[in-house]
PDB file of N, CA and C in Angstrom:
ATOM      1  N   UNK A   5     -42.263  54.014  24.194  1.00 58.00           N
ATOM      2  CA  UNK A   5     -40.794  54.198  23.128  1.00 58.00           C
ATOM      3  C   UNK A   5     -41.054  54.252  21.653  1.00 58.00           C
ATOM      4  N   UNK A   6     -40.748  55.307  20.851  1.00 70.00           N
ATOM      5  CA  UNK A   6     -41.732  55.417  19.971  1.00 70.00           C
ATOM      6  C   UNK A   6     -40.592  54.466  18.903  1.00 70.00           C
ATOM      7  N   UNK A   7     -41.125  53.989  17.856  1.00 86.00           N
ATOM      8  CA  UNK A   7     -40.736  53.674  16.663  1.00 86.00           C
ATOM      9  C   UNK A   7     -39.906  54.309  15.719  1.00 86.00           C
ATOM     10  N   UNK A   8     -39.460  53.938  14.845  1.00 87.00           N
ATOM     11  CA  UNK A   8     -38.519  54.976  13.828  1.00 87.00           C
ATOM     12  C   UNK A   8     -39.114  55.938  13.223  1.00 87.00           C
ATOM     13  N   UNK A   9     -40.445  55.420  12.659  1.00 88.00           N
ATOM     14  CA  UNK A   9     -41.148  55.915  11.788  1.00 88.00           C
ATOM     15  C   UNK A   9     -41.772  57.158  12.511  1.00 88.00           C
ATOM     16  N   UNK A  10     -42.319  56.980  13.611  1.00 91.00           N
ATOM     17  CA  UNK A  10     -42.632  58.058  14.515  1.00 91.00           C
ATOM     18  C   UNK A  10     -42.089  59.170  14.805  1.00 91.00           C
ATOM     19  N   UNK A  11     -40.262  58.892  15.030  1.00 92.00           N
ATOM     20  CA  UNK A  11     -39.251  59.418  15.193  1.00 92.00           C
ATOM     21  C   UNK A  11     -39.170  60.488  13.975  1.00 92.00           C
ATOM     22  N   UNK A  12     -38.736  59.702  12.619  1.00 93.00           N
ATOM     23  CA  UNK A  12     -38.839  60.834  11.568  1.00 93.00           C
ATOM     24  C   UNK A  12     -39.687  61.575  11.175  1.00 93.00           C
ATOM     25  N   UNK A  13     -41.071  61.909  11.415  1.00 93.00           N
ATOM     26  CA  UNK A  13     -42.258  62.197  11.349  1.00 93.00           C
ATOM     27  C   UNK A  13     -42.401  63.375  12.336  1.00 93.00           C
ATOM     28  N   UNK A  14     -41.605  62.901  13.248  1.00 93.00           N
ATOM     29  CA  UNK A  14     -41.567  64.011  14.315  1.00 93.00           C
ATOM     30  C   UNK A  14     -40.593  65.074  14.053  1.00 93.00           C
ATOM     31  N   UNK A  15     -39.342  64.314  13.799  1.00 95.00           N
ATOM     32  CA  UNK A  15     -38.577  65.331  13.121  1.00 95.00           C
ATOM     33  C   UNK A  15     -38.485  66.253  11.950  1.00 95.00           C
ATOM     34  N   UNK A  16     -39.246  65.546  11.239  1.00 94.00           N
ATOM     35  CA  UNK A  16     -39.622  65.867   9.908  1.00 94.00           C
ATOM     36  C   UNK A  16     -40.456  66.958  10.100  1.00 94.00           C
ATOM     37  N   UNK A  17     -41.536  67.093  10.714  1.00 94.00           N
ATOM     38  CA  UNK A  17     -42.702  67.584  10.810  1.00 94.00           C
ATOM     39  C   UNK A  17     -41.840  69.345  11.339  1.00 94.00           C
ATOM     40  N   UNK A  18     -40.835  68.835  12.545  1.00 94.00           N
ATOM     41  CA  UNK A  18     -40.520  69.901  13.427  1.00 94.00           C
ATOM     42  C   UNK A  18     -39.032  70.659  12.681  1.00 94.00           C
ATOM     43  N   UNK A  19     -38.704  69.939  11.580  1.00 95.00           N
ATOM     44  CA  UNK A  19     -37.462  70.845  10.572  1.00 95.00           C
ATOM     45  C   UNK A  19     -38.229  71.502   9.173  1.00 95.00           C
ATOM     46  N   UNK A  20     -39.000  70.583   8.828  1.00 93.00           N
ATOM     47  CA  UNK A  20     -39.770  71.271   7.274  1.00 93.00           C
ATOM     48  C   UNK A  20     -40.173  72.829   7.674  1.00 93.00           C
ATOM     49  N   UNK A  21     -40.490  73.796   8.754  1.00 91.00           N
ATOM     50  CA  UNK A  21     -40.759  75.025   8.914  1.00 91.00           C
ATOM     51  C   UNK A  21     -39.162  75.679   9.271  1.00 91.00           C
ATOM     52  N   UNK A  22     -38.406  75.192   9.755  1.00 94.00           N
ATOM     53  CA  UNK A  22     -37.413  75.999  10.537  1.00 94.00           C
ATOM     54  C   UNK A  22     -36.255  75.583  10.142  1.00 94.00           C
ATOM     55  N   UNK A  23     -36.078  74.298   9.199  1.00 95.00           N
ATOM     56  CA  UNK A  23     -34.554  74.019   8.646  1.00 95.00           C
ATOM     57  C   UNK A  23     -35.353  73.173   7.562  1.00 95.00           C
ATOM     58  N   UNK A  24     -36.017  73.880   6.434  1.00 95.00           N
ATOM     59  CA  UNK A  24     -36.283  73.058   5.284  1.00 95.00           C
ATOM     60  C   UNK A  24     -35.190  72.150   4.932  1.00 95.00           C
ATOM     61  N   UNK A  25     -34.217  72.941   4.760  1.00 96.00           N
ATOM     62  CA  UNK A  25     -32.829  71.730   3.671  1.00 96.00           C
ATOM     63  C   UNK A  25     -32.845  70.510   5.219  1.00 96.00           C
ATOM     64  N   UNK A  26     -32.532  70.908   6.366  1.00 97.00           N
ATOM     65  CA  UNK A  26     -32.274  69.619   6.781  1.00 97.00           C
ATOM     66  C   UNK A  26     -33.933  68.408   6.986  1.00 97.00           C
ATOM     67  N   UNK A  27     -35.060  69.108   6.630  1.00 95.00           N
ATOM     68  CA  UNK A  27     -36.303  68.134   6.238  1.00 95.00           C
ATOM     69  C   UNK A  27     -35.852  66.998   5.267  1.00 95.00           C
ATOM     70  N   UNK A  28     -35.164  68.197   4.118  1.00 96.00           N
ATOM     71  CA  UNK A  28     -34.883  67.099   3.140  1.00 96.00           C
ATOM     72  C   UNK A  28     -34.208  66.096   3.380  1.00 96.00           C
ATOM     73  N   UNK A  29     -33.053  66.782   4.179  1.00 96.00           N
ATOM     74  CA  UNK A  29     -31.785  65.882   4.189  1.00 96.00           C
ATOM     75  C   UNK A  29     -32.406  64.421   4.954  1.00 96.00           C
ATOM     76  N   UNK A  30     -32.955  64.981   5.875  1.00 96.00           N
ATOM     77  CA  UNK A  30     -33.737  63.683   6.397  1.00 96.00           C
ATOM     78  C   UNK A  30     -34.232  62.803   5.739  1.00 96.00           C
ATOM     79  N   UNK A  31     -35.307  62.833   4.970  1.00 96.00           N
ATOM     80  CA  UNK A  31     -35.833  62.378   4.294  1.00 96.00           C
ATOM     81  C   UNK A  31     -34.985  61.387   2.870  1.00 96.00           C
ATOM     82  N   UNK A  32     -33.870  62.443   2.469  1.00 97.00           N
ATOM     83  CA  UNK A  32     -33.565  61.653   1.048  1.00 97.00           C
ATOM     84  C   UNK A  32     -32.249  60.720   2.165  1.00 97.00           C
ATOM     85  N   UNK A  33     -31.791  60.327   3.440  1.00 97.00           N
ATOM     86  CA  UNK A  33     -31.288  60.072   4.162  1.00 97.00           C
ATOM     87  C   UNK A  33     -31.918  58.503   4.655  1.00 97.00           C
ATOM     88  N   UNK A  34     -32.923  58.838   4.881  1.00 96.00           N
ATOM     89  CA  UNK A  34     -33.698  57.881   5.483  1.00 96.00           C
ATOM     90  C   UNK A  34     -34.803  57.478   4.417  1.00 96.00           C
ATOM     91  N   UNK A  35     -35.395  57.805   2.816  1.00 97.00           N
ATOM     92  CA  UNK A  35     -35.904  57.374   2.302  1.00 97.00           C
ATOM     93  C   UNK A  35     -35.402  57.058   1.027  1.00 97.00           C
ATOM     94  N   UNK A  36     -34.275  57.581   0.760  1.00 97.00           N
ATOM     95  CA  UNK A  36     -33.636  57.938  -0.668  1.00 97.00           C
ATOM     96  C   UNK A  36     -32.964  56.527  -1.091  1.00 97.00           C
ATOM     97  N   UNK A  37     -32.785  55.039   0.007  1.00 97.00           N
ATOM     98  CA  UNK A  37     -32.962  53.576  -0.997  1.00 97.00           C
ATOM     99  C   UNK A  37     -33.531  53.651  -1.287  1.00 97.00           C
ATOM    100  N   UNK A  38     -34.663  53.479  -0.673  1.00 97.00           N
ATOM    101  CA  UNK A  38     -35.841  52.695  -1.336  1.00 97.00           C
ATOM    102  C   UNK A  38     -36.758  53.555  -2.337  1.00 97.00           C
ATOM    103  N   UNK A  39     -36.677  54.578  -2.089  1.00 98.00           N
ATOM    104  CA  UNK A  39     -36.686  55.439  -3.301  1.00 98.00           C
ATOM    105  C   UNK A  39     -36.569  54.789  -4.872  1.00 98.00           C
ATOM    106  N   UNK A  40     -34.838  54.466  -4.452  1.00 97.00           N
ATOM    107  CA  UNK A  40     -34.027  54.292  -5.831  1.00 97.00           C
ATOM    108  C   UNK A  40     -34.237  53.266  -6.133  1.00 97.00           C
ATOM    109  N   UNK A  41     -34.744  51.881  -5.303  1.00 97.00           N
ATOM    110  CA  UNK A  41     -35.770  50.722  -5.876  1.00 97.00           C
ATOM    111  C   UNK A  41     -36.893  50.974  -6.334  1.00 97.00           C
ATOM    112  N   UNK A  42     -37.584  52.153  -6.174  1.00 96.00           N
ATOM    113  CA  UNK A  42     -39.179  51.634  -6.480  1.00 96.00           C
ATOM    114  C   UNK A  42     -38.558  52.111  -7.569  1.00 96.00           C
ATOM    115  N   UNK A  43     -38.222  53.483  -8.092  1.00 97.00           N
ATOM    116  CA  UNK A  43     -37.519  53.662  -9.110  1.00 97.00           C
ATOM    117  C   UNK A  43     -37.088  53.401  -9.858  1.00 97.00           C
ATOM    118  N   UNK A  44     -36.567  52.362  -9.872  1.00 96.00           N
ATOM    119  CA  UNK A  44     -35.483  51.400 -10.720  1.00 96.00           C
ATOM    120  C   UNK A  44     -36.582  50.464 -11.390  1.00 96.00           C
ATOM    121  N   UNK A  45     -37.306  49.908 -10.350  1.00 96.00           N
ATOM    122  CA  UNK A  45     -38.360  48.553 -10.896  1.00 96.00           C
ATOM    123  C   UNK A  45     -38.959  49.090 -12.288  1.00 96.00           C
ATOM    124  N   UNK A  46     -39.267  50.810 -12.761  1.00 95.00           N
ATOM    125  CA  UNK A  46     -39.793  51.297 -13.528  1.00 95.00           C
ATOM    126  C   UNK A  46     -39.375  51.756 -14.081  1.00 95.00           C
ATOM    127  N   UNK A  47     -38.008  51.971 -14.132  1.00 95.00           N
ATOM    128  CA  UNK A  47     -36.974  52.319 -15.177  1.00 95.00           C
ATOM    129  C   UNK A  47     -35.450  51.754 -14.817  1.00 95.00           C
ATOM    130  N   UNK A  48     -35.268  51.286 -16.222  1.00 88.00           N
ATOM    131  CA  UNK A  48     -34.390  50.268 -16.453  1.00 88.00           C
ATOM    132  C   UNK A  48     -32.843  51.111 -16.115  1.00 88.00           C
ATOM    133  N   UNK A  49     -33.010  52.166 -16.717  1.00 92.00           N
ATOM    134  CA  UNK A  49     -31.236  52.631 -16.703  1.00 92.00           C
ATOM    135  C   UNK A  49     -30.842  53.600 -15.796  1.00 92.00           C
ATOM    136  N   UNK A  50     -29.884  53.481 -15.730  1.00 94.00           N
ATOM    137  CA  UNK A  50     -29.629  53.883 -14.705  1.00 94.00           C
ATOM    138  C   UNK A  50     -29.431  56.015 -14.844  1.00 94.00           C
ATOM    139  N   UNK A  51     -29.146  56.347 -15.723  1.00 95.00           N
ATOM    140  CA  UNK A  51     -29.262  57.834 -16.207  1.00 95.00           C
ATOM    141  C   UNK A  51     -30.813  57.501 -15.424  1.00 95.00           C
ATOM    142  N   UNK A  52     -31.570  57.040 -16.172  1.00 94.00           N
ATOM    143  CA  UNK A  52     -33.182  57.267 -16.105  1.00 94.00           C
ATOM    144  C   UNK A  52     -33.796  57.440 -14.646  1.00 94.00           C
ATOM    145  N   UNK A  53     -32.786  56.520 -13.454  1.00 96.00           N
ATOM    146  CA  UNK A  53     -33.795  56.650 -12.791  1.00 96.00           C
ATOM    147  C   UNK A  53     -33.111  57.661 -11.849  1.00 96.00           C
ATOM    148  N   UNK A  54     -31.368  57.860 -12.215  1.00 96.00           N
ATOM    149  CA  UNK A  54     -30.735  59.438 -11.825  1.00 96.00           C
ATOM    150  C   UNK A  54     -31.796  60.625 -11.587  1.00 96.00           C
ATOM    151  N   UNK A  55     -32.612  60.599 -13.198  1.00 96.00           N
ATOM    152  CA  UNK A  55     -33.111  61.967 -13.415  1.00 96.00           C
ATOM    153  C   UNK A  55     -34.290  61.967 -12.714  1.00 96.00           C
ATOM    154  N   UNK A  56     -34.902  60.242 -12.333  1.00 97.00           N
ATOM    155  CA  UNK A  56     -36.027  60.719 -11.590  1.00 97.00           C
ATOM    156  C   UNK A  56     -35.754  60.814  -9.780  1.00 97.00           C
ATOM    157  N   UNK A  57     -35.050  60.132  -9.263  1.00 97.00           N
ATOM    158  CA  UNK A  57     -34.594  60.850  -7.830  1.00 97.00           C
ATOM    159  C   UNK A  57     -34.023  62.046  -8.135  1.00 97.00           C
ATOM    160  N   UNK A  58     -33.643  62.587  -9.037  1.00 97.00           N
ATOM    161  CA  UNK A  58     -33.623  64.386  -8.762  1.00 97.00           C
ATOM    162  C   UNK A  58     -34.849  64.731  -8.801  1.00 97.00           C
ATOM    163  N   UNK A  59     -35.135  64.644 -10.436  1.00 97.00           N
ATOM    164  CA  UNK A  59     -36.910  65.449 -10.103  1.00 97.00           C
ATOM    165  C   UNK A  59     -37.832  65.169  -9.180  1.00 97.00           C
ATOM    166  N   UNK A  60     -37.620  64.193  -8.146  1.00 98.00           N
ATOM    167  CA  UNK A  60     -38.805  63.251  -7.093  1.00 98.00           C
ATOM    168  C   UNK A  60     -38.302  64.126  -6.542  1.00 98.00           C
ATOM    169  N   UNK A  61     -37.049  64.237  -5.450  1.00 97.00           N
ATOM    170  CA  UNK A  61     -36.730  65.158  -4.478  1.00 97.00           C
ATOM    171  C   UNK A  61     -37.047  66.491  -4.545  1.00 97.00           C
ATOM    172  N   UNK A  62     -36.935  66.965  -6.204  1.00 97.00           N
ATOM    173  CA  UNK A  62     -37.240  68.530  -6.161  1.00 97.00           C
ATOM    174  C   UNK A  62     -39.126  69.143  -6.096  1.00 97.00           C
ATOM    175  N   UNK A  63     -39.485  67.895  -6.761  1.00 97.00           N
ATOM    176  CA  UNK A  63     -40.765  68.101  -6.127  1.00 97.00           C
ATOM    177  C   UNK A  63     -41.448  68.305  -4.800  1.00 97.00           C
ATOM    178  N   UNK A  64     -40.687  66.728  -4.272  1.00 97.00           N
ATOM    179  CA  UNK A  64     -40.322  66.840  -2.221  1.00 97.00           C
ATOM    180  C   UNK A  64     -39.999  67.961  -1.749  1.00 97.00           C
ATOM    181  N   UNK A  65     -39.093  68.932  -2.433  1.00 95.00           N
ATOM    182  CA  UNK A  65     -38.809  69.993  -2.072  1.00 95.00           C
ATOM    183  C   UNK A  65     -39.496  71.106  -1.947  1.00 95.00           C
ATOM    184  N   UNK A  66     -40.237  71.029  -3.332  1.00 96.00           N
ATOM    185  CA  UNK A  66     -40.601  72.454  -3.297  1.00 96.00           C
ATOM    186  C   UNK A  66     -42.769  72.156  -2.432  1.00 96.00           C
ATOM    187  N   UNK A  67     -41.954  70.562  -2.369  1.00 95.00           N
ATOM    188  CA  UNK A  67     -44.222  70.597  -1.585  1.00 95.00           C
ATOM    189  C   UNK A  67     -43.818  70.432  -0.449  1.00 95.00           C
ATOM    190  N   UNK A  68     -43.000  70.669   0.222  1.00 93.00           N
ATOM    191  CA  UNK A  68     -42.404  70.145   1.692  1.00 93.00           C
ATOM    192  C   UNK A  68     -43.926  70.421   2.457  1.00 93.00           C
ATOM    193  N   UNK A  69     -44.348  71.412   2.245  1.00 93.00           N
ATOM    194  CA  UNK A  69     -45.653  72.013   3.407  1.00 93.00           C
ATOM    195  C   UNK A  69     -47.185  71.226   3.226  1.00 93.00           C
ATOM    196  N   UNK A  70     -46.518  70.764   1.466  1.00 94.00           N
ATOM    197  CA  UNK A  70     -48.139  70.127   1.466  1.00 94.00           C
ATOM    198  C   UNK A  70     -48.310  68.772   2.146  1.00 94.00           C
ATOM    199  N   UNK A  71     -47.317  67.998   2.904  1.00 95.00           N
ATOM    200  CA  UNK A  71     -47.162  67.031   3.348  1.00 95.00           C
ATOM    201  C   UNK A  71     -48.288  66.822   4.873  1.00 95.00           C
ATOM    202  N   UNK A  72     -49.589  66.087   5.099  1.00 95.00           N
ATOM    203  CA  UNK A  72     -50.017  66.250   5.968  1.00 95.00           C
ATOM    204  C   UNK A  72     -50.055  64.961   6.254  1.00 95.00           C
ATOM    205  N   UNK A  73     -49.258  64.551   8.009  1.00 94.00           N
ATOM    206  CA  UNK A  73     -49.541  63.154   8.052  1.00 94.00           C
ATOM    207  C   UNK A  73     -51.083  62.877   8.311  1.00 94.00           C
ATOM    208  N   UNK A  74     -51.905  63.494   8.523  1.00 95.00           N
ATOM    209  CA  UNK A  74     -53.569  63.420   8.637  1.00 95.00           C
ATOM    210  C   UNK A  74     -53.977  61.880   7.430  1.00 95.00           C
ATOM    211  N   UNK A  75     -53.246  62.495   6.134  1.00 95.00           N
ATOM    212  CA  UNK A  75     -53.621  61.786   5.001  1.00 95.00           C
ATOM    213  C   UNK A  75     -52.559  60.874   4.055  1.00 95.00           C
ATOM    214  N   UNK A  76     -51.691  60.754   4.929  1.00 95.00           N
ATOM    215  CA  UNK A  76     -51.021  59.517   4.901  1.00 95.00           C
ATOM    216  C   UNK A  76     -49.453  59.660   4.929  1.00 95.00           C
ATOM    217  N   UNK A  77     -48.859  58.480   5.320  1.00 94.00           N
ATOM    218  CA  UNK A  77     -47.719  58.461   5.982  1.00 94.00           C
ATOM    219  C   UNK A  77     -46.674  59.126   5.515  1.00 94.00           C
ATOM    220  N   UNK A  78     -45.293  59.531   5.499  1.00 96.00           N
ATOM    221  CA  UNK A  78     -44.705  60.227   4.540  1.00 96.00           C
ATOM    222  C   UNK A  78     -44.203  58.991   3.695  1.00 96.00           C
ATOM    223  N   UNK A  79     -43.724  57.748   3.824  1.00 96.00           N
ATOM    224  CA  UNK A  79     -43.613  56.570   3.000  1.00 96.00           C
ATOM    225  C   UNK A  79     -44.010  56.609   1.780  1.00 96.00           C
ATOM    226  N   UNK A  80     -45.461  56.732   2.062  1.00 97.00           N
ATOM    227  CA  UNK A  80     -46.576  56.634   1.059  1.00 97.00           C
ATOM    228  C   UNK A  80     -46.569  57.936  -0.021  1.00 97.00           C
ATOM    229  N   UNK A  81     -46.486  59.026   0.839  1.00 97.00           N
ATOM    230  CA  UNK A  81     -46.718  60.415  -0.178  1.00 97.00           C
ATOM    231  C   UNK A  81     -45.197  60.141  -1.013  1.00 97.00           C
ATOM    232  N   UNK A  82     -44.212  59.917  -0.258  1.00 98.00           N
ATOM    233  CA  UNK A  82     -43.086  59.991  -1.193  1.00 98.00           C
ATOM    234  C   UNK A  82     -42.946  59.021  -2.456  1.00 98.00           C
ATOM    235  N   UNK A  83     -43.708  57.863  -2.229  1.00 97.00           N
ATOM    236  CA  UNK A  83     -43.647  57.063  -2.958  1.00 97.00           C
ATOM    237  C   UNK A  83     -44.927  57.434  -4.295  1.00 97.00           C
ATOM    238  N   UNK A  84     -45.726  58.142  -3.818  1.00 97.00           N
ATOM    239  CA  UNK A  84     -46.547  57.911  -4.781  1.00 97.00           C
ATOM    240  C   UNK A  84     -45.836  59.440  -6.170  1.00 97.00           C
ATOM    241  N   UNK A  85     -45.111  59.904  -5.459  1.00 98.00           N
ATOM    242  CA  UNK A  85     -44.417  61.501  -5.655  1.00 98.00           C
ATOM    243  C   UNK A  85     -43.573  60.394  -6.883  1.00 98.00           C
ATOM    244  N   UNK A  86     -42.647  59.718  -6.217  1.00 98.00           N
ATOM    245  CA  UNK A  86     -41.802  59.118  -7.019  1.00 98.00           C
ATOM    246  C   UNK A  86     -42.291  57.702  -8.115  1.00 98.00           C
ATOM    247  N   UNK A  87     -42.826  57.625  -7.639  1.00 97.00           N
ATOM    248  CA  UNK A  87     -43.367  56.613  -8.656  1.00 97.00           C
ATOM    249  C   UNK A  87     -44.284  56.985  -9.999  1.00 97.00           C
ATOM    250  N   UNK A  88     -44.737  58.570  -9.871  1.00 97.00           N
ATOM    251  CA  UNK A  88     -45.417  59.504 -11.046  1.00 97.00           C
ATOM    252  C   UNK A  88     -44.690  59.909 -11.704  1.00 97.00           C
ATOM    253  N   UNK A  89     -43.385  59.937 -11.211  1.00 97.00           N
ATOM    254  CA  UNK A  89     -42.234  60.959 -11.679  1.00 97.00           C
ATOM    255  C   UNK A  89     -41.269  59.975 -12.187  1.00 97.00           C
ATOM    256  N   UNK A  90     -41.193  58.837 -11.796  1.00 97.00           N
ATOM    257  CA  UNK A  90     -40.385  57.456 -13.354  1.00 97.00           C
ATOM    258  C   UNK A  90     -41.806  56.868 -14.159  1.00 97.00           C
ATOM    259  N   UNK A  91     -42.696  56.918 -13.973  1.00 96.00           N
ATOM    260  CA  UNK A  91     -44.180  57.114 -14.885  1.00 96.00           C
ATOM    261  C   UNK A  91     -44.091  57.618 -15.929  1.00 96.00           C
ATOM    262  N   UNK A  92     -43.495  59.374 -15.828  1.00 95.00           N
ATOM    263  CA  UNK A  92     -43.815  60.348 -16.536  1.00 95.00           C
ATOM    264  C   UNK A  92     -42.718  60.471 -17.379  1.00 95.00           C
ATOM    265  N   UNK A  93     -41.404  59.573 -16.775  1.00 95.00           N
ATOM    266  CA  UNK A  93     -40.245  59.613 -17.659  1.00 95.00           C
ATOM    267  C   UNK A  93     -40.088  58.564 -18.509  1.00 95.00           C
ATOM    268  N   UNK A  94     -40.525  57.500 -17.953  1.00 93.00           N
ATOM    269  CA  UNK A  94     -41.560  56.608 -18.749  1.00 93.00           C
ATOM    270  C   UNK A  94     -42.225  56.818 -20.355  1.00 93.00           C
ATOM    271  N   UNK A  95     -43.121  57.571 -20.336  1.00 91.00           N
ATOM    272  CA  UNK A  95     -43.997  57.924 -20.824  1.00 91.00           C
ATOM    273  C   UNK A  95     -43.164  59.041 -21.776  1.00 91.00           C
ATOM    274  N   UNK A  96     -42.612  59.921 -21.393  1.00 89.00           N
ATOM    275  CA  UNK A  96     -41.775  61.248 -22.139  1.00 89.00           C
ATOM    276  C   UNK A  96     -41.102  60.278 -23.443  1.00 89.00           C
ATOM    277  N   UNK A  97     -40.090  59.118 -22.472  1.00 81.00           N
ATOM    278  CA  UNK A  97     -39.380  58.115 -23.380  1.00 81.00           C
ATOM    279  C   UNK A  97     -39.759  57.563 -24.468  1.00 81.00           C
ATOM    280  N   UNK A  98     -41.257  56.997 -24.078  1.00 76.00           N
ATOM    281  CA  UNK A  98     -41.883  56.196 -25.002  1.00 76.00           C
ATOM    282  C   UNK A  98     -42.393  57.017 -26.296  1.00 76.00           C
ATOM    283  N   UNK A  99     -42.943  57.728 -25.591  1.00 67.00           N
ATOM    284  CA  UNK A  99     -43.450  58.804 -27.073  1.00 67.00           C
ATOM    285  C   UNK A  99     -42.472  59.849 -27.796  1.00 67.00           C
ATOM    286  N   UNK A 100     -40.968  59.627 -27.560  1.00 63.00           N
ATOM    287  CA  UNK A 100     -40.207  60.139 -28.186  1.00 63.00           C
ATOM    288  C   UNK A 100     -39.655  58.576 -29.432  1.00 63.00           C
ATOM    289  N   UNK A 101     -39.932  58.176 -28.913  1.00 60.00           N
ATOM    290  CA  UNK A 101     -39.410  56.462 -29.465  1.00 60.00           C
ATOM    291  C   UNK A 101     -40.932  56.582 -30.662  1.00 60.00           C
ATOM    292  N   UNK A 102     -41.626  56.817 -30.219  1.00 54.00           N
ATOM    293  CA  UNK A 102     -43.017  56.295 -30.913  1.00 54.00           C
ATOM    294  C   UNK A 102     -43.042  57.620 -32.225  1.00 54.00           C
ATOM    295  N   UNK A 103     -42.553  58.655 -32.091  1.00 55.00           N
ATOM    296  CA  UNK A 103     -42.707  59.877 -32.865  1.00 55.00           C
ATOM    297  C   UNK A 103     -40.876  59.749 -33.994  1.00 55.00           C
ATOM    298  N   UNK A 104     -40.162  59.010 -33.279  1.00 54.00           N
ATOM    299  CA  UNK A 104     -38.699  59.343 -34.119  1.00 54.00           C
ATOM    300  C   UNK A 104     -39.779  57.468 -35.011  1.00 54.00           C
ATOM    301  N   UNK A 105     -40.535  56.699 -34.499  1.00 52.00           N
ATOM    302  CA  UNK A 105     -40.696  55.920 -35.722  1.00 52.00           C
ATOM    303  C   UNK A 105     -41.657  56.535 -36.774  1.00 52.00           C
ATOM    304  N   UNK A 106     -42.562  57.197 -36.116  1.00 52.00           N
ATOM    305  CA  UNK A 106     -43.724  58.041 -37.108  1.00 52.00           C
ATOM    306  C   UNK A 106     -42.829  58.385 -37.991  1.00 52.00           C
ATOM    307  N   UNK A 107     -41.849  59.275 -37.887  1.00 56.00           N
ATOM    308  CA  UNK A 107     -41.111  60.265 -39.004  1.00 56.00           C
ATOM    309  C   UNK A 107     -40.538  59.564 -39.566  1.00 56.00           C
ATOM    310  N   UNK A 108     -39.621  58.600 -39.196  1.00 56.00           N
ATOM    311  CA  UNK A 108     -39.357  57.379 -40.096  1.00 56.00           C
ATOM    312  C   UNK A 108     -40.209  56.792 -41.396  1.00 56.00           C
ATOM    313  N   UNK A 109     -41.204  56.568 -40.911  1.00 52.00           N
ATOM    314  CA  UNK A 109     -42.492  56.012 -41.249  1.00 52.00           C
ATOM    315  C   UNK A 109     -42.692  56.638 -42.698  1.00 52.00           C
ATOM    316  N   UNK A 110     -42.747  57.996 -42.661  1.00 57.00           N
ATOM    317  CA  UNK A 110     -43.455  58.775 -43.234  1.00 57.00           C
ATOM    318  C   UNK A 110     -42.312  59.356 -44.452  1.00 57.00           C
ATOM    319  N   UNK A 111     -41.315  59.278 -44.350  1.00 55.00           N
ATOM    320  CA  UNK A 111     -40.092  59.774 -44.814  1.00 55.00           C
ATOM    321  C   UNK A 111     -39.888  59.196 -46.076  1.00 55.00           C
TER     322      UNK A 111
END
């Protein structure tokens, strides 16, 4: 009997070429809550969390064909995309704060 991870992997691999929209929905339904939790630990504000999830799933959509089960599990692949997306948002936010502080210092 296959475990849940194997079932999702096999469904995803079968769908990503024939029906990529359904493949993305499968990932969103299966891993969306986990990605929300991961992003939520990095970004505190709900608006930023939602931004990170939207950007992250857009990146997943654009790179469906890049996933290789030989390199990592789907969860690990998604984790790296969403963690890096959240960190990028955090960096941009911090850079804006630094720039605004710098401009007020020199005014």
